[in-house]
XYZ file of C-alpha atoms in Angstrom:
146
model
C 11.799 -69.933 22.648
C 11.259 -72.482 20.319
C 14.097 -71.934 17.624
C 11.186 -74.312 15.015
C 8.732 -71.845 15.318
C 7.861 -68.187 15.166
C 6.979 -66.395 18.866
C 5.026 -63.074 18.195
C 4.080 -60.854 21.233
C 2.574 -57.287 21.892
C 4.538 -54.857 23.902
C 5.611 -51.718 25.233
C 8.912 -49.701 25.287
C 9.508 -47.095 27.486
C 12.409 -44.452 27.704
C 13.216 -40.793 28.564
C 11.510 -39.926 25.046
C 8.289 -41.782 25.753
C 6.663 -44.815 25.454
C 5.123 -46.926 21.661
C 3.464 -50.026 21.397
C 6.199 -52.591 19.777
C 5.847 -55.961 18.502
C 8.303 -59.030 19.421
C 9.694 -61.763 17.554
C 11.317 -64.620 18.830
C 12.868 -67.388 15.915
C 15.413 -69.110 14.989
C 16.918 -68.917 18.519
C 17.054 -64.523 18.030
C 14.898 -62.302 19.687
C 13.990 -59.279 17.588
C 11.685 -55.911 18.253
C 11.784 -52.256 16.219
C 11.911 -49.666 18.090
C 11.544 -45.671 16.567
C 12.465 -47.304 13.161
C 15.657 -49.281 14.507
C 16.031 -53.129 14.412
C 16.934 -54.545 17.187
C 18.318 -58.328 17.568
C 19.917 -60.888 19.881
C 19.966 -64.363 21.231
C 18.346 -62.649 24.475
C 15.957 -60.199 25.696
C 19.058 -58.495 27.419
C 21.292 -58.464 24.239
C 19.449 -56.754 21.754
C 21.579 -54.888 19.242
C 20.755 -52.622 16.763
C 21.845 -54.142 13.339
C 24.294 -51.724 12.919
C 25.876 -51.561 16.264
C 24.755 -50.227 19.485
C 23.043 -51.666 22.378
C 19.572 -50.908 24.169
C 20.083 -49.696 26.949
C 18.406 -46.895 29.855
C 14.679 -48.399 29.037
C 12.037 -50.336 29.971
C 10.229 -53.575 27.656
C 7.222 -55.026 29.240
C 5.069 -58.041 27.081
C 2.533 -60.661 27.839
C 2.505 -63.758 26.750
C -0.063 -66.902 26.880
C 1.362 -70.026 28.491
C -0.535 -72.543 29.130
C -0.489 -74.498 32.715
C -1.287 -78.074 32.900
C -2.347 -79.029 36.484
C -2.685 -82.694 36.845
C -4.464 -83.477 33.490
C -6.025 -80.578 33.321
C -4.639 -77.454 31.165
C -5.468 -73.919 32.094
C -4.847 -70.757 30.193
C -2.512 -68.674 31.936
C -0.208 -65.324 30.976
C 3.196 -64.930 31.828
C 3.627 -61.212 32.070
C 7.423 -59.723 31.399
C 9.506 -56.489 32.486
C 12.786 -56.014 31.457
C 14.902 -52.742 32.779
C 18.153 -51.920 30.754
C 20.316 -49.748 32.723
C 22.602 -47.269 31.569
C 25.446 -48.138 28.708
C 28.156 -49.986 30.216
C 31.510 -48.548 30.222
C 33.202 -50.557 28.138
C 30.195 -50.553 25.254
C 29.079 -54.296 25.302
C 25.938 -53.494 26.458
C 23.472 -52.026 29.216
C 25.224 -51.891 32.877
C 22.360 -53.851 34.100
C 19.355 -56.134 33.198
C 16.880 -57.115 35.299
C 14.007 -59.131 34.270
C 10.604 -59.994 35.993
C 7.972 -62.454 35.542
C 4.981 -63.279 36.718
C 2.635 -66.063 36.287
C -0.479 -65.408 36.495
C -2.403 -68.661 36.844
C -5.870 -70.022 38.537
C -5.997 -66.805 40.635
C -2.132 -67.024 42.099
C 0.479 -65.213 40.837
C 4.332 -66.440 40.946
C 6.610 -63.863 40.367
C 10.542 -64.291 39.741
C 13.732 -62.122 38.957
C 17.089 -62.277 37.996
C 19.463 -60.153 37.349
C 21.146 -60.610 34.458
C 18.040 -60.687 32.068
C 18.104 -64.625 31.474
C 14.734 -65.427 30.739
C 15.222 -69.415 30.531
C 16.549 -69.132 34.497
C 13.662 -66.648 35.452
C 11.259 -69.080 34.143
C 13.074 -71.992 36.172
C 12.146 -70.196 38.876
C 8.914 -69.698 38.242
C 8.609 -74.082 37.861
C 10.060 -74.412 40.955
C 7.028 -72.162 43.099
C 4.501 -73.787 41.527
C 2.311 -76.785 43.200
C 3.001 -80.247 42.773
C 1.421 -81.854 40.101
C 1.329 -78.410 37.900
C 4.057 -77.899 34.418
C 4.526 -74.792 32.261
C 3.287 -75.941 28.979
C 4.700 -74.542 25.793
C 4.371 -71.253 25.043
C 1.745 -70.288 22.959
C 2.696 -66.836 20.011
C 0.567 -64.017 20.502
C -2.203 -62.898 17.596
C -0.788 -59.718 15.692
């Protein structure tokens, strides 16, 4: 995430209570998504926060995102797609008792998929760099169209 520019993608939430279509914003180095009327913010995917207290937590976020990979000097149009499980509430309050997020790269017909456990989407997508061949780099990462 770019904290110059705006990041827009379409996603899903999932809980106990359902599922809705949600939109998410990445700027000024925050992440933010509303969910069932409720803002939700932080400098993660794993740290939202409703603005007036309260984690999420015990669901499910999955997005897609466009992200260009340039093999060699050629660029081709790939999508990075993203789940992220929140456990349960954590004891103490500070947040979900887990975060596990998953991405794969869907690119010129391979797919390389990484996760980590503690939601950090900058190391997942480290990963990703490092299974890809020689000679191909992640470009930058393109907002979706709302």
């Amino acid at each position: 995430m770019s904290s110059e520019s705006t990041e827009v993608w379409a996603g899903w939430y999932r809980d106990r209570a359902g599922a809705e279509a949600v939109t998410i914003t990445a700027a000024d180095g925050q992440v933010r998504t509303r969910i069932r009327g409720v803002e939700y913010q932080g400098v993660t995917f794993a740290a939202l926060r409703a603005e007036g207290g309260g984690t999420l937590s015990s669901c499910v976020l999955e997005w897609d995102m466009p992200l260009p990979v340039q093999v060699d000097s050629e660029v081709q149009q790939a999508t990075l797609s993203c789940l992220l499980t929140l456990g349960e509430p954590a004891q103490d309050g500070a947040g979900p008792d887990r975060a596990e997020l998953n991405l794969t790269l869907h690119c010129g017909g391979a797919a390389y998929e990484a996760g980590v456990a503690d939601g950090d989407f900058e190391d997942a997508l480290a990963r990703i760099r490092g299974q890809l061949p020689p000679g191909a780099e992640l470009g930058d990462r393109e907002p979706a169209q709302a």
